[in-house]
PDB file of C-alpha atoms in Angstrom:
ATOM      1  CA  UNK A 406     117.621 129.206 116.965  1.00  0.00           C
ATOM      2  CA  UNK A 407     117.203 128.019 113.565  1.00  0.00           C
ATOM      3  CA  UNK A 408     120.873 127.681 112.871  1.00  0.00           C
ATOM      4  CA  UNK A 409     121.195 125.595 115.844  1.00  0.00           C
ATOM      5  CA  UNK A 410     118.333 123.429 114.701  1.00  0.00           C
ATOM      6  CA  UNK A 411     119.883 123.004 111.188  1.00  0.00           C
ATOM      7  CA  UNK A 412     123.379 122.396 112.625  1.00  0.00           C
ATOM      8  CA  UNK A 413     121.905 119.100 114.810  1.00  0.00           C
ATOM      9  CA  UNK A 414     119.939 117.808 111.651  1.00  0.00           C
ATOM     10  CA  UNK A 415     123.166 118.161 109.493  1.00  0.00           C
ATOM     11  CA  UNK A 416     125.032 116.327 112.161  1.00  0.00           C
ATOM     12  CA  UNK A 417     122.535 113.561 112.980  1.00  0.00           C
ATOM     13  CA  UNK A 418     122.209 112.996 109.144  1.00  0.00           C
ATOM     14  CA  UNK A 419     126.254 112.714 108.762  1.00  0.00           C
ATOM     15  CA  UNK A 420     126.345 110.058 111.452  1.00  0.00           C
ATOM     16  CA  UNK A 421     125.941 106.877 109.662  1.00  0.00           C
ATOM     17  CA  UNK A 422     125.790 105.183 113.137  1.00  0.00           C
ATOM     18  CA  UNK A 423     122.468 106.897 113.999  1.00  0.00           C
ATOM     19  CA  UNK A 424     120.428 106.822 110.963  1.00  0.00           C
ATOM     20  CA  UNK A 425     122.348 104.397 108.679  1.00  0.00           C
ATOM     21  CA  UNK A 426     121.783 101.522 110.761  1.00  0.00           C
ATOM     22  CA  UNK A 427     118.098 102.227 110.876  1.00  0.00           C
ATOM     23  CA  UNK A 428     117.836 102.965 107.002  1.00  0.00           C
ATOM     24  CA  UNK A 429     119.391  99.755 106.474  1.00  0.00           C
ATOM     25  CA  UNK A 430     117.029  97.738 108.385  1.00  0.00           C
ATOM     26  CA  UNK A 431     114.012  99.608 106.967  1.00  0.00           C
ATOM     27  CA  UNK A 432     115.400  98.778 103.255  1.00  0.00           C
ATOM     28  CA  UNK A 433     115.880  94.981 104.296  1.00  0.00           C
ATOM     29  CA  UNK A 434     112.430  94.542 105.566  1.00  0.00           C
ATOM     30  CA  UNK A 435     110.876  96.544 102.413  1.00  0.00           C
ATOM     31  CA  UNK A 436     112.902  94.542  99.781  1.00  0.00           C
ATOM     32  CA  UNK A 437     112.503  91.144 101.318  1.00  0.00           C
ATOM     33  CA  UNK A 438     108.979  91.500 101.983  1.00  0.00           C
ATOM     34  CA  UNK A 439     107.966  93.292  98.812  1.00  0.00           C
ATOM     35  CA  UNK A 440     110.057  91.182  96.512  1.00  0.00           C
ATOM     36  CA  UNK A 441     108.499  88.178  98.137  1.00  0.00           C
ATOM     37  CA  UNK A 442     105.156  89.340  97.453  1.00  0.00           C
ATOM     38  CA  UNK A 443     105.955  90.805  93.828  1.00  0.00           C
ATOM     39  CA  UNK A 444     107.289  87.371  92.778  1.00  0.00           C
ATOM     40  CA  UNK A 445     104.385  85.426  94.354  1.00  0.00           C
ATOM     41  CA  UNK A 446     102.038  87.439  92.658  1.00  0.00           C
ATOM     42  CA  UNK A 447     103.543  86.981  89.475  1.00  0.00           C
ATOM     43  CA  UNK A 448     103.817  83.383  89.888  1.00  0.00           C
ATOM     44  CA  UNK A 449     100.266  82.824  91.191  1.00  0.00           C
ATOM     45  CA  UNK A 450      98.816  84.797  88.014  1.00  0.00           C
ATOM     46  CA  UNK A 451     100.675  82.604  85.607  1.00  0.00           C
ATOM     47  CA  UNK A 452      99.907  79.615  87.525  1.00  0.00           C
ATOM     48  CA  UNK A 453      96.080  80.391  87.099  1.00  0.00           C
ATOM     49  CA  UNK A 454      96.303  81.859  83.686  1.00  0.00           C
ATOM     50  CA  UNK A 455      97.933  78.408  82.599  1.00  0.00           C
ATOM     51  CA  UNK A 456      95.178  76.403  84.452  1.00  0.00           C
ATOM     52  CA  UNK A 457      92.641  78.018  82.421  1.00  0.00           C
ATOM     53  CA  UNK A 458      94.443  77.423  79.261  1.00  0.00           C
ATOM     54  CA  UNK A 459      94.842  73.778  80.174  1.00  0.00           C
ATOM     55  CA  UNK A 460      91.459  73.307  81.129  1.00  0.00           C
ATOM     56  CA  UNK A 461      90.312  75.006  77.933  1.00  0.00           C
ATOM     57  CA  UNK A 462      92.288  72.562  76.142  1.00  0.00           C
ATOM     58  CA  UNK A 463      91.353  69.722  77.731  1.00  0.00           C
ATOM     59  CA  UNK A 464      88.197  69.813  79.970  1.00  0.00           C
ATOM     60  CA  UNK A 465      88.091  65.816  80.544  1.00  0.00           C
ATOM     61  CA  UNK A 466      91.167  66.601  83.014  1.00  0.00           C
ATOM     62  CA  UNK A 467      89.507  69.348  85.197  1.00  0.00           C
ATOM     63  CA  UNK A 468      89.996  67.469  88.542  1.00  0.00           C
ATOM     64  CA  UNK A 469      93.432  66.305  88.074  1.00  0.00           C
ATOM     65  CA  UNK A 470      94.468  70.090  86.718  1.00  0.00           C
ATOM     66  CA  UNK A 471      92.580  71.351  89.950  1.00  0.00           C
ATOM     67  CA  UNK A 472      94.596  69.141  92.163  1.00  0.00           C
ATOM     68  CA  UNK A 473      97.912  70.206  90.752  1.00  0.00           C
ATOM     69  CA  UNK A 474      96.838  73.889  90.709  1.00  0.00           C
ATOM     70  CA  UNK A 475      96.142  74.126  94.275  1.00  0.00           C
ATOM     71  CA  UNK A 476      99.502  72.445  94.937  1.00  0.00           C
ATOM     72  CA  UNK A 477     101.085  74.841  92.611  1.00  0.00           C
ATOM     73  CA  UNK A 478      99.374  77.740  94.608  1.00  0.00           C
ATOM     74  CA  UNK A 479     100.481  76.567  98.162  1.00  0.00           C
ATOM     75  CA  UNK A 480     104.338  76.523  96.847  1.00  0.00           C
ATOM     76  CA  UNK A 481     104.287  79.909  95.283  1.00  0.00           C
ATOM     77  CA  UNK A 482     102.406  81.191  98.361  1.00  0.00           C
ATOM     78  CA  UNK A 483     105.183  79.786 100.510  1.00  0.00           C
ATOM     79  CA  UNK A 484     107.592  82.378  98.561  1.00  0.00           C
ATOM     80  CA  UNK A 485     105.987  85.130 100.604  1.00  0.00           C
ATOM     81  CA  UNK A 486     106.640  83.551 103.513  1.00  0.00           C
ATOM     82  CA  UNK A 487     110.211  82.970 102.855  1.00  0.00           C
ATOM     83  CA  UNK A 488     110.851  86.481 101.752  1.00  0.00           C
ATOM     84  CA  UNK A 489     108.945  87.920 104.959  1.00  0.00           C
ATOM     85  CA  UNK A 490     110.994  85.461 107.177  1.00  0.00           C
ATOM     86  CA  UNK A 491     114.396  86.613 105.581  1.00  0.00           C
ATOM     87  CA  UNK A 492     113.312  90.345 105.778  1.00  0.00           C
ATOM     88  CA  UNK A 493     112.858  89.979 109.141  1.00  0.00           C
ATOM     89  CA  UNK A 494     115.665  87.929 109.895  1.00  0.00           C
ATOM     90  CA  UNK A 495     117.796  90.737 108.030  1.00  0.00           C
ATOM     91  CA  UNK A 496     115.755  93.673 109.984  1.00  0.00           C
ATOM     92  CA  UNK A 497     116.833  92.104 113.340  1.00  0.00           C
ATOM     93  CA  UNK A 498     120.500  91.110 112.213  1.00  0.00           C
ATOM     94  CA  UNK A 499     121.298  94.299 110.560  1.00  0.00           C
TER      95      UNK A 499
END
């Protein structure tokens, strides 16, 4: 009984068509969404750090810096959606 189960598991693991395609999809989804989120997180952290430095150096430019800050935040956050979209496409097409 145990030998039959073991041989079935080994046969399924050796078949790239059965599990390889599902694994490729999962890896594509994880790398795409995770990479996009990590890149955006680093970019947003850097953006707000530089905004704090800029306002500290020139407090009179606070309003102009804030408007540029939100534009940069929105563009950086779009990277997450591009990564998510790309990973979903890779998941569907792989």
